[in-house]
Structures are given as C-alpha cells and as structure tokens.
Amino acid sequence: ARLQNRTPRKFFPKDFPYVIPVRGKWAVAHFPSGMTIYGYTAWLLHFAAELRYFNRLLGPWQAIKLVFFDEDLYTRNDING
C-alpha cells in the first residue's frame, strides 16, 4: 500500500538471541552474530537470564530462591545433571 505516494521500505526482521534448555544442565544458546554455544556454559546463560527476568518481577531474594528451587527440581532426576 502506498501512503502519500511513497513506496514502503523493505522490512528486515531482527534476529534475537535465545537460549533453549535441553536437559538437566545442558542448553543451546544462539546469538545474532551467528555464534552458538552448547553445553554447560549455555545452561549458565539460561540460568542468568532466568535470574534477571524473575528479579524484575519478584525482587532479588525471591528471584534467587525461585531460580535455585527450579534448578534443583529440573535437574533432580537427571543422570548427567
């Protein structure tokens, strides 16, 4: 559609970073630069992202308790956790 006789600009979607927890203490992290990290280091990034997110919602102490409880719960029955 044309607005005031202008052609629309091309749309370029942004590439956002993401972390996917796979199992226990193992994850995959991908960055817009094209770098991908696998394993425990990526899981630590996931842990830090969760802590940052919950800190904004709950406050520091409740966020720490929640994230550490989740970590214990999700890795409790893992063989390699």
Short mmCIF file of N, CA, C and O in Angstrom, two decimals, residues 7-43:
data_model
loop_
_atom_site.label_atom_id
_atom_site.label_comp_id
_atom_site.label_asym_id
_atom_site.label_seq_id
_atom_site.Cartn_x
_atom_site.Cartn_y
_atom_site.Cartn_z
N THR A 7 6.74 4.75 -1.59
CA THR A 7 6.83 3.29 -1.60
C THR A 7 7.27 2.83 -0.21
O THR A 7 8.09 3.49 0.44
N PRO A 8 6.73 1.74 0.26
CA PRO A 8 7.10 1.27 1.59
C PRO A 8 8.55 0.78 1.64
O PRO A 8 9.08 0.26 0.66
N ARG A 9 9.16 0.97 2.81
CA ARG A 9 10.53 0.47 2.99
C ARG A 9 10.50 -1.04 3.16
O ARG A 9 9.53 -1.61 3.64
N LYS A 10 11.58 -1.66 2.79
CA LYS A 10 11.70 -3.11 2.98
C LYS A 10 11.78 -3.42 4.46
O LYS A 10 12.40 -2.69 5.23
N PHE A 11 11.17 -4.52 4.84
CA PHE A 11 11.18 -4.96 6.22
C PHE A 11 12.31 -5.96 6.43
O PHE A 11 12.43 -6.94 5.70
N PHE A 12 13.15 -5.70 7.42
CA PHE A 12 14.22 -6.61 7.79
C PHE A 12 14.00 -7.05 9.23
O PHE A 12 14.19 -6.26 10.16
N PRO A 13 13.58 -8.30 9.46
CA PRO A 13 13.32 -8.75 10.83
C PRO A 13 14.61 -8.84 11.63
O PRO A 13 15.67 -9.17 11.10
N LYS A 14 14.51 -8.53 12.91
CA LYS A 14 15.67 -8.62 13.79
C LYS A 14 15.88 -10.07 14.21
O LYS A 14 14.93 -10.84 14.35
N ASP A 15 17.13 -10.41 14.43
CA ASP A 15 17.49 -11.73 14.91
C ASP A 15 17.82 -11.60 16.39
O ASP A 15 18.81 -10.96 16.76
N PHE A 16 16.98 -12.15 17.25
CA PHE A 16 17.17 -12.02 18.68
C PHE A 16 17.94 -13.21 19.24
O PHE A 16 17.83 -14.33 18.74
N PRO A 17 18.70 -13.00 20.31
CA PRO A 17 19.38 -14.13 20.95
C PRO A 17 18.38 -14.99 21.71
O PRO A 17 17.34 -14.50 22.14
N TYR A 18 18.69 -16.27 21.83
CA TYR A 18 17.82 -17.16 22.60
C TYR A 18 18.64 -18.29 23.21
O TYR A 18 19.73 -18.61 22.75
N VAL A 19 18.08 -18.85 24.28
CA VAL A 19 18.69 -20.00 24.97
C VAL A 19 17.60 -21.06 25.11
O VAL A 19 16.51 -20.76 25.59
N ILE A 20 17.92 -22.28 24.71
CA ILE A 20 16.98 -23.38 24.83
C ILE A 20 17.56 -24.42 25.78
O ILE A 20 18.57 -25.05 25.47
N PRO A 21 16.93 -24.61 26.96
CA PRO A 21 17.40 -25.68 27.85
C PRO A 21 17.00 -27.04 27.27
O PRO A 21 15.85 -27.25 26.88
N VAL A 22 17.95 -27.94 27.17
CA VAL A 22 17.69 -29.23 26.55
C VAL A 22 17.42 -30.30 27.60
O VAL A 22 16.39 -30.96 27.57
N ARG A 23 18.33 -30.46 28.52
CA ARG A 23 18.13 -31.42 29.62
C ARG A 23 19.08 -31.05 30.74
O ARG A 23 20.20 -30.59 30.50
N GLY A 24 18.62 -31.26 31.95
CA GLY A 24 19.49 -31.03 33.10
C GLY A 24 20.25 -29.73 33.01
O GLY A 24 19.67 -28.66 32.93
N LYS A 25 21.54 -29.82 33.03
CA LYS A 25 22.41 -28.65 32.96
C LYS A 25 23.08 -28.56 31.59
O LYS A 25 24.27 -28.33 31.47
N TRP A 26 22.28 -28.72 30.54
CA TRP A 26 22.77 -28.66 29.17
C TRP A 26 21.79 -27.84 28.36
O TRP A 26 20.58 -28.05 28.43
N ALA A 27 22.30 -26.88 27.59
CA ALA A 27 21.43 -25.99 26.81
C ALA A 27 22.14 -25.57 25.53
O ALA A 27 23.32 -25.86 25.33
N VAL A 28 21.39 -24.88 24.67
CA VAL A 28 21.91 -24.32 23.43
C VAL A 28 21.60 -22.82 23.45
O VAL A 28 20.47 -22.43 23.69
N ALA A 29 22.62 -22.00 23.23
CA ALA A 29 22.44 -20.54 23.18
C ALA A 29 22.88 -20.05 21.81
O ALA A 29 23.93 -20.43 21.31
N HIS A 30 22.05 -19.22 21.20
CA HIS A 30 22.35 -18.68 19.88
C HIS A 30 22.31 -17.16 19.94
O HIS A 30 21.41 -16.58 20.55
N PHE A 31 23.28 -16.51 19.32
CA PHE A 31 23.39 -15.05 19.32
C PHE A 31 23.22 -14.52 17.91
O PHE A 31 23.53 -15.21 16.94
N PRO A 32 22.75 -13.27 17.76
CA PRO A 32 22.54 -12.69 16.43
C PRO A 32 23.81 -12.65 15.58
O PRO A 32 23.73 -12.62 14.35
N SER A 33 24.96 -12.65 16.20
CA SER A 33 26.21 -12.61 15.44
C SER A 33 26.47 -13.94 14.71
O SER A 33 27.39 -14.02 13.90
N GLY A 34 25.67 -14.96 15.02
CA GLY A 34 25.85 -16.26 14.40
C GLY A 34 26.55 -17.25 15.30
O GLY A 34 26.67 -18.42 14.97
N MET A 35 27.03 -16.79 16.45
CA MET A 35 27.72 -17.67 17.38
C MET A 35 26.70 -18.53 18.14
O MET A 35 25.67 -18.02 18.58
N THR A 36 26.99 -19.81 18.26
CA THR A 36 26.13 -20.73 19.00
C THR A 36 26.99 -21.45 20.04
O THR A 36 28.08 -21.92 19.72
N ILE A 37 26.47 -21.51 21.26
CA ILE A 37 27.18 -22.16 22.36
C ILE A 37 26.33 -23.33 22.84
O ILE A 37 25.11 -23.21 22.98
N TYR A 38 26.98 -24.46 23.08
CA TYR A 38 26.30 -25.67 23.56
C TYR A 38 26.87 -26.06 24.91
O TYR A 38 28.01 -25.79 25.22
N GLY A 39 26.06 -26.75 25.70
CA GLY A 39 26.55 -27.37 26.92
C GLY A 39 26.29 -26.58 28.18
O GLY A 39 25.35 -25.79 28.29
N TYR A 40 27.16 -26.79 29.14
CA TYR A 40 27.01 -26.22 30.48
C TYR A 40 27.12 -24.69 30.45
O TYR A 40 26.39 -24.01 31.17
N THR A 41 27.98 -24.16 29.62
CA THR A 41 28.13 -22.70 29.52
C THR A 41 26.83 -22.06 29.05
O THR A 41 26.40 -21.04 29.58
N ALA A 42 26.18 -22.67 28.07
CA ALA A 42 24.89 -22.16 27.60
C ALA A 42 23.84 -22.28 28.70
O ALA A 42 22.98 -21.41 28.85
N TRP A 43 23.91 -23.35 29.48
CA TRP A 43 22.96 -23.50 30.59
C TRP A 43 23.17 -22.41 31.63
O TRP A 43 22.19 -21.91 32.20
#
